[in-house]
Amino acid sequence: MTLFRPDPTFYPSPRMAMDAPPEKVGYVATLNYGGAPKPDALAVVDLDPASKGYGEIIHRLEMPYIGDELHHYGWNCCSSALCPAAPHPHQERRYLIVPGLRSSRIYIIDTKPDPARPTISKIIEPEELMEMSGYSRPHTVHCGPDAIYVSALASANGKGSGGIFMMDHFNFNVLGPWEEDRGAQDLSYDFWWHFTHDVMITSEWGKPAQFENGLILDDLINSRYGKNLHFWDLRRRKNVQTVSFGNDYQLVFEVRPAHEPNKTYGFVCVVLGLKDLSSSIWMWHRESSGSWGITKVIDIPAEPADAKLLPPPLQGFGAVPPLVTDIDLSLDDRFLYVSCWGTGELLQYDVSDPFHPRQTGSIKLGGIVRRMAHPKSGPLLGGPQMVEISRDGRRVYFTNSLYGIVDDQFYPDKMSGWMAKVDVDPNGGIALDGNFFVDFGETRAHQVRLEGGDASTDTFCYPS
Amino acid sequence: MHPLIHSAIHHDALISWLAMIGFGAYHGLNPGMGWLFSLSRGLQLQSERAVWSSLIPIALGHGAAVTVVAALVLAAGHLMDPAVLRVVTAATLLAFGVYKLFRYYRHPLWVGMQVGMRDLFFWSFLMASAHGAGVMVAPVLLSLTRPHGLHTAAEEEITSAVVMLLAISVHTAAMLGVMGLVAWVVYKKLGLAVLRKGWLNFDLLWAGALLAVGVVALFGALSGGGHH
């Protein structure tokens, strides 16, 4: 916090961020689930091809407690620090804000002085979080220019509405809830924004009772999981519009707005179409009236399968759902990556024309039935799940765990954790890197964050 | 010669006028004080006009913040001896400088990028107030409001107010000029890359400047309070 010039990882525009130097290390939230009672850890993976340890776990920072369920996390600050409304360009991108989804504890992890050996610099205990914010089950972390914004899946008692709370980005104190008026919003999950348009978008999963003991089939069939997208006035903190996907579409997950600050569209994945177990990608767009519309732009069908090969929740259906649980958009807003966690496939779409995506690449790895092996592995359980794109758009990393107990529902043979990578052809197309395979053993691997930022951590305020 | 003009161009006052212009230029140079907002609006709206038109409410908001401080200084002049007021002003500056030195990275919370002219005015007012832009020019304003050769108290008072407004206008104009020049050069010539390298830590420099001005003001106040 004593820089005299802006943090070199900040970029005014997404196009400029694409010229950033390649990442040398990556951070992976890892989970101990179902095995020996050990704490979760943040693993540091060497991503420098010139290094001897390339593709290896070079450090593990163990948390002091057991049972956090480290899940999504983010940086204390990012390129949004250059935004003119609340400029803080001399802050340092050095702290990872790492929430425990199950424990409601938040770790502030310092990646300096040695990015390869991060340390815990502060712990926000669940009681403090709940008391100050009124929320629990913290999930997505985004670095805003004026504060750190964190979504939470439930109220402090675990039963009421989830929402968003703010944290001071200098001392990391929890400041309080963000909303002034939540309107029709009750369920919570992911969020992001069109910052220069003062618009926030939030999505929906479910209440803790609907996921902490596993997904509930009855709730799915009866449309009790999230099926809405909410649009908020970021400045007045009010829900201005709620758009429903209807009862046929459940689990509205990852929100990926276009990075270019003058655009007002983005993508969101819906995990399950109840009629045919398909997954779908929808695009939101601002209409001439100023209100928001949604259009389904990608439909990914389920794959028929022998019931004998399926886990119990799917046996009655005779098909493997793609279970698209994460998507990620490259910084040039050109390629959308789609994780099919159920079928075991990573898809690449050219979304230059966002209304008409074109599939340009695919690799298969893992999958409930297919269990496709990597050149450096045996048959694999799990499938591409959390996906992260390097700032230059040339490398895409992904891990295979969704959420401890849900992993076991769909992959009951107790999957191990792994991380793989594809190389991107700038003209479209992806190829699996046969040399890059990180084996986390019994530990599950969830979200990946890249040193210096990636395609889902930064907000840019100046058009390219 | 009219006493107002006489006061304004009095030899002693020349340094003060130059200081008002210099502070205006310095405030205009700081990206966080305004030109960055006008630049981003220009880029977002793809309009060079927007760069310019945004600068006007920003400059006015800054001027208004300084005017508030000036009014406070004038009012305080009624309550205390001028020599005491000078010491109080210098002490306030030093206190503000020390505070900013340790909290230089804190800014007023302002959420919103879709802003109109009124928003920009209030934003600029808030930034200038919170960062002590008005406090910084207070000692100079004080030295300018010591009219010469006047006879009645009413005359003195009116003259002081007019000179202050004039000084604030000159300060604001200088700020506007520098802000406009920098925004235009970045918009037309240098490009956004300059934000990555050229954006010095003005907040820290600012704290230093407040302290420096405070020290000079204190020295001036203690040594008789003038440029003799």
Coordinates of N, CA and C in Angstrom, one line a residue, chain B residues 75-214:
Chain B
A75 N -15.7 34.3 8.1 CA -16.5 34.3 9.3 C -15.6 34.3 10.6
A76 N -14.6 33.5 10.5 CA -13.7 33.3 11.7 C -13.0 34.6 12.0
G77 N -12.8 35.4 10.9 CA -12.1 36.7 11.0 C -12.9 37.6 12.0
H78 N -14.2 37.4 12.1 CA -15.0 38.3 12.9 C -14.8 37.9 14.4
L79 N -14.5 36.6 14.6 CA -14.5 36.1 15.9 C -13.1 36.2 16.6
M80 N -12.1 36.2 15.8 CA -10.7 36.2 16.4 C -9.8 37.2 15.8
D81 N -8.8 37.5 16.5 CA -7.7 38.4 16.0 C -7.1 37.8 14.8
P82 N -6.8 38.6 13.7 CA -6.2 38.1 12.5 C -4.9 37.2 12.7
A83 N -4.1 37.7 13.7 CA -2.9 36.9 13.9 C -3.2 35.5 14.5
V84 N -4.2 35.5 15.3 CA -4.6 34.2 15.9 C -5.2 33.3 14.8
L85 N -6.0 33.9 13.9 CA -6.6 33.2 12.8 C -5.6 32.5 11.9
R86 N -4.5 33.3 11.7 CA -3.4 32.7 10.9 C -2.8 31.5 11.5
V87 N -2.6 31.6 12.8 CA -2.0 30.4 13.5 C -3.0 29.3 13.4
V88 N -4.2 29.6 13.7 CA -5.2 28.5 13.7 C -5.3 27.8 12.3
T89 N -5.3 28.6 11.2 CA -5.3 28.1 9.8 C -4.1 27.2 9.6
A90 N -2.9 27.7 10.0 CA -1.7 26.9 9.8 C -1.8 25.6 10.6
A91 N -2.3 25.7 11.8 CA -2.4 24.5 12.6 C -3.4 23.5 12.0
T92 N -4.5 24.0 11.4 CA -5.4 23.1 10.8 C -4.8 22.4 9.6
L93 N -4.0 23.2 8.8 CA -3.3 22.6 7.7 C -2.4 21.5 8.1
L94 N -1.6 21.8 9.1 CA -0.6 20.8 9.6 C -1.4 19.5 10.1
A95 N -2.5 19.7 10.8 CA -3.2 18.6 11.3 C -3.8 17.8 10.1
F96 N -4.3 18.5 9.1 CA -4.9 17.8 8.0 C -3.7 17.0 7.2
G97 N -2.6 17.7 7.2 CA -1.4 17.0 6.5 C -1.0 15.8 7.2
V98 N -0.9 15.8 8.5 CA -0.6 14.6 9.3 C -1.6 13.5 9.1
Y99 N -2.9 13.9 9.2 CA -3.9 12.9 8.9 C -3.8 12.3 7.6
K100 N -3.6 13.1 6.6 CA -3.5 12.6 5.2 C -2.3 11.7 5.0
L101 N -1.2 12.1 5.8 CA 0.0 11.3 5.6 C -0.2 9.8 6.0
F102 N -1.0 9.7 7.0 CA -1.3 8.3 7.5 C -2.5 7.6 6.9
R103 N -3.3 8.5 6.3 CA -4.6 8.0 5.7 C -4.7 8.4 4.2
Y104 N -3.5 8.6 3.6 CA -3.5 9.2 2.3 C -4.3 8.4 1.2
Y105 N -4.4 7.1 1.5 CA -5.1 6.2 0.5 C -6.6 6.2 0.7
R106 N -7.1 6.8 1.7 CA -8.6 6.9 1.9 C -9.2 7.9 1.0
H107 N -10.3 7.6 0.3 CA -11.0 8.5 -0.5 C -12.5 8.5 0.0
P108 N -13.2 9.6 -0.3 CA -14.7 9.5 0.0 C -15.3 8.5 -0.9
L109 N -16.3 7.8 -0.3 CA -16.9 6.7 -1.0 C -17.9 7.3 -2.0
W110 N -17.8 7.0 -3.2 CA -18.7 7.5 -4.2 C -18.9 6.4 -5.2
V111 N -20.1 5.9 -5.2 CA -20.4 4.8 -6.2 C -21.2 5.3 -7.3
G112 N -20.7 5.2 -8.5 CA -21.4 5.6 -9.6 C -20.6 6.0 -10.8
M113 N -20.8 5.5 -12.0 CA -20.1 5.9 -13.1 C -21.0 6.6 -14.2
Q114 N -22.3 6.4 -14.1 CA -23.2 7.1 -14.9 C -23.5 8.4 -14.3
V115 N -22.8 9.4 -14.6 CA -23.0 10.6 -13.9 C -23.4 11.8 -14.8
G116 N -24.2 12.7 -14.3 CA -24.6 13.9 -15.0 C -23.8 15.0 -14.5
M117 N -24.1 16.2 -14.9 CA -23.4 17.4 -14.6 C -23.5 17.6 -13.1
R118 N -24.7 17.4 -12.5 CA -24.8 17.7 -11.1 C -24.0 16.7 -10.2
D119 N -24.0 15.4 -10.7 CA -23.2 14.4 -10.0 C -21.7 14.8 -10.0
L120 N -21.3 15.2 -11.1 CA -19.8 15.6 -11.3 C -19.5 16.8 -10.3
F121 N -20.4 17.7 -10.3 CA -20.2 18.9 -9.4 C -20.1 18.4 -8.0
F122 N -21.0 17.6 -7.5 CA -21.0 17.1 -6.1 C -19.8 16.2 -5.8
W123 N -19.5 15.4 -6.8 CA -18.3 14.5 -6.7 C -17.0 15.4 -6.5
S124 N -16.9 16.4 -7.3 CA -15.7 17.2 -7.3 C -15.7 18.0 -6.0
F125 N -16.8 18.5 -5.5 CA -16.9 19.2 -4.3 C -16.5 18.3 -3.1
L126 N -16.9 17.1 -3.2 CA -16.6 16.1 -2.1 C -15.1 15.8 -2.1
M127 N -14.5 15.6 -3.3 CA -13.1 15.2 -3.4 C -12.3 16.4 -2.9
A128 N -12.6 17.6 -3.3 CA -11.8 18.8 -3.0 C -11.9 19.0 -1.4
S129 N -13.1 18.8 -0.9 CA -13.3 19.0 0.6 C -12.5 18.0 1.3
A130 N -12.7 16.7 1.0 CA -12.1 15.6 1.8 C -10.6 15.6 1.7
H131 N -10.1 16.1 0.5 CA -8.6 16.1 0.4 C -8.0 17.4 0.8
G132 N -8.8 18.3 1.3 CA -8.2 19.5 1.9 C -7.8 20.6 0.9
A133 N -8.4 20.6 -0.3 CA -8.0 21.5 -1.3 C -8.3 23.0 -0.9
G134 N -9.4 23.1 -0.2 CA -9.8 24.4 0.3 C -8.9 24.9 1.5
V135 N -8.6 23.9 2.3 CA -7.7 24.2 3.5 C -6.3 24.7 3.0
M136 N -5.9 24.0 1.9 CA -4.6 24.3 1.4 C -4.4 25.8 1.0
V137 N -5.5 26.4 0.4 CA -5.4 27.7 -0.1 C -5.8 28.8 1.0
A138 N -6.2 28.3 2.1 CA -6.7 29.2 3.1 C -5.7 30.3 3.6
P139 N -4.5 29.9 3.9 CA -3.5 30.9 4.3 C -3.3 32.0 3.2
V140 N -3.3 31.6 2.0 CA -3.1 32.5 0.9 C -4.2 33.5 0.8
L141 N -5.5 32.9 1.0 CA -6.6 33.8 1.0 C -6.6 34.8 2.1
L142 N -6.1 34.4 3.2 CA -6.0 35.2 4.4 C -5.0 36.4 4.1
S143 N -3.9 36.1 3.5 CA -3.0 37.2 3.2 C -3.5 38.1 2.1
L144 N -4.4 37.7 1.3 CA -5.0 38.5 0.3 C -6.1 39.5 0.8
T145 N -6.6 39.1 2.0 CA -7.7 39.9 2.5 C -7.3 40.9 3.6
R146 N -6.2 41.5 3.4 CA -5.7 42.5 4.3 C -5.7 43.8 3.5
P147 N -6.9 44.4 3.3 CA -7.0 45.6 2.4 C -6.1 46.7 2.9
H148 N -5.7 47.5 1.9 CA -4.8 48.6 2.3 C -5.6 49.9 2.0
G149 N -5.4 50.9 2.8 CA -5.9 52.2 2.6 C -7.4 52.4 2.6
L150 N -8.0 51.5 3.3 CA -9.5 51.6 3.4 C -9.9 52.3 4.8
H151 N -11.1 52.8 4.8 CA -11.4 53.6 6.0 C -12.5 53.0 6.8
T152 N -13.5 52.4 6.2 CA -14.6 51.9 7.0 C -14.6 50.4 7.1
A153 N -15.2 49.9 8.1 CA -15.2 48.4 8.3 C -16.0 47.8 7.2
A154 N -17.1 48.4 6.8 CA -18.0 47.9 5.8 C -17.2 47.7 4.5
E155 N -16.5 48.8 4.2 CA -15.7 48.8 3.0 C -14.7 47.6 3.0
E156 N -14.1 47.5 4.1 CA -13.1 46.4 4.3 C -13.7 45.0 4.0
E157 N -14.8 44.9 4.6 CA -15.5 43.6 4.5 C -15.9 43.2 3.1
I158 N -16.5 44.2 2.4 CA -16.9 44.0 1.0 C -15.7 43.7 0.1
T159 N -14.6 44.5 0.4 CA -13.4 44.3 -0.4 C -12.8 42.9 -0.2
S160 N -12.8 42.5 1.1 CA -12.3 41.2 1.4 C -13.0 40.1 0.6
A161 N -14.3 40.2 0.6 CA -15.2 39.2 0.0 C -14.9 39.1 -1.5
V162 N -14.8 40.3 -2.1 CA -14.7 40.4 -3.5 C -13.3 39.9 -3.9
V163 N -12.3 40.2 -3.2 CA -10.9 39.8 -3.5 C -10.9 38.2 -3.4
M164 N -11.5 37.7 -2.3 CA -11.5 36.3 -2.2 C -12.2 35.6 -3.3
L165 N -13.3 36.1 -3.7 CA -14.0 35.5 -4.9 C -13.2 35.5 -6.1
L166 N -12.5 36.6 -6.3 CA -11.6 36.8 -7.5 C -10.5 35.8 -7.4
A167 N -9.9 35.7 -6.2 CA -8.8 34.7 -6.0 C -9.2 33.3 -6.3
I168 N -10.4 33.0 -5.8 CA -10.9 31.6 -6.0 C -11.2 31.4 -7.5
S169 N -11.7 32.4 -8.2 CA -11.9 32.3 -9.6 C -10.6 32.1 -10.4
V170 N -9.6 32.8 -10.0 CA -8.3 32.6 -10.7 C -7.8 31.2 -10.4
H171 N -7.9 30.8 -9.2 CA -7.5 29.4 -8.8 C -8.2 28.4 -9.6
T172 N -9.5 28.5 -9.7 CA -10.3 27.5 -10.4 C -10.0 27.5 -11.9
A173 N -9.8 28.7 -12.4 CA -9.5 28.8 -13.8 C -8.2 28.2 -14.1
A174 N -7.2 28.4 -13.2 CA -5.9 27.7 -13.4 C -6.0 26.2 -13.4
M175 N -6.9 25.7 -12.4 CA -7.1 24.3 -12.3 C -7.7 23.8 -13.6
L176 N -8.8 24.5 -14.0 CA -9.5 24.0 -15.2 C -8.6 24.0 -16.4
G177 N -7.7 25.0 -16.6 CA -6.8 25.0 -17.7 C -5.8 23.8 -17.7
V178 N -5.3 23.5 -16.5 CA -4.3 22.4 -16.5 C -5.0 21.1 -16.7
M179 N -6.2 21.0 -16.0 CA -7.0 19.7 -16.1 C -7.3 19.5 -17.6
G180 N -7.8 20.5 -18.3 CA -8.2 20.4 -19.7 C -7.0 20.0 -20.5
L181 N -5.9 20.6 -20.3 CA -4.7 20.4 -21.1 C -4.3 18.9 -20.9
V182 N -4.2 18.4 -19.6 CA -3.8 17.1 -19.4 C -4.8 16.1 -20.0
A183 N -6.1 16.3 -19.8 CA -7.1 15.4 -20.3 C -7.0 15.3 -21.8
W184 N -6.8 16.5 -22.4 CA -6.7 16.5 -23.9 C -5.5 15.8 -24.4
V185 N -4.3 16.0 -23.8 CA -3.1 15.4 -24.2 C -3.2 13.9 -24.0
V186 N -3.8 13.4 -22.9 CA -3.9 12.0 -22.7 C -4.9 11.4 -23.7
Y187 N -6.0 12.1 -23.9 CA -7.1 11.6 -24.9 C -6.5 11.6 -26.3
K188 N -5.8 12.6 -26.7 CA -5.4 12.7 -28.1 C -4.1 12.1 -28.4
K189 N -3.1 12.2 -27.5 CA -1.7 11.9 -27.8 C -1.2 10.7 -27.0
L190 N -1.3 10.7 -25.7 CA -0.6 9.7 -24.9 C -1.3 8.4 -24.8
G191 N -2.6 8.4 -24.7 CA -3.4 7.2 -24.6 C -3.4 6.7 -23.1
L192 N -4.1 5.7 -22.9 CA -4.4 5.2 -21.6 C -3.2 4.6 -20.9
A193 N -2.2 4.2 -21.7 CA -1.0 3.5 -21.1 C -0.4 4.5 -20.0
V194 N -0.6 5.8 -20.2 CA 0.0 6.7 -19.2 C -0.5 6.5 -17.8
L195 N -1.7 5.9 -17.7 CA -2.3 5.7 -16.4 C -1.4 4.7 -15.6
R196 N -0.9 3.7 -16.4 CA -0.1 2.7 -15.7 C 1.2 3.1 -15.2
K197 N 1.9 4.1 -15.9 CA 3.2 4.5 -15.5 C 3.2 5.9 -14.9
G198 N 2.4 6.8 -15.5 CA 2.6 8.2 -15.1 C 1.7 8.6 -13.9
W199 N 0.9 7.7 -13.4 CA 0.0 8.1 -12.3 C 0.7 8.0 -11.0
L200 N 1.4 9.1 -10.7 CA 2.2 9.1 -9.4 C 1.2 9.0 -8.2
N201 N 1.7 8.7 -7.1 CA 0.9 8.6 -5.9 C 0.6 10.1 -5.4
F202 N -0.3 10.7 -6.1 CA -0.7 12.1 -5.8 C -1.2 12.2 -4.3
D203 N -1.8 11.2 -3.8 CA -2.4 11.2 -2.5 C -1.3 11.4 -1.4
L204 N -0.2 10.7 -1.7 CA 1.0 10.9 -0.8 C 1.6 12.2 -0.9
L205 N 1.8 12.6 -2.2 CA 2.4 13.9 -2.5 C 1.5 15.0 -1.9
W206 N 0.2 14.8 -2.0 CA -0.7 15.8 -1.4 C -0.5 16.0 0.1
A207 N -0.4 14.9 0.8 CA -0.1 15.0 2.2 C 1.1 15.8 2.5
G208 N 2.2 15.5 1.7 CA 3.4 16.3 1.8 C 3.2 17.8 1.5
A209 N 2.4 18.1 0.5 CA 2.1 19.4 0.1 C 1.4 20.2 1.2
L210 N 0.4 19.5 1.8 CA -0.4 20.1 2.9 C 0.5 20.5 4.0
L211 N 1.4 19.5 4.4 CA 2.4 19.8 5.4 C 3.3 21.0 5.1
A212 N 3.8 21.0 3.9 CA 4.7 22.0 3.5 C 4.0 23.4 3.5
V213 N 2.8 23.5 3.0 CA 2.1 24.7 3.0 C 1.8 25.1 4.5
G214 N 1.5 24.1 5.3 CA 1.2 24.4 6.7 C 2.5 25.0 7.4

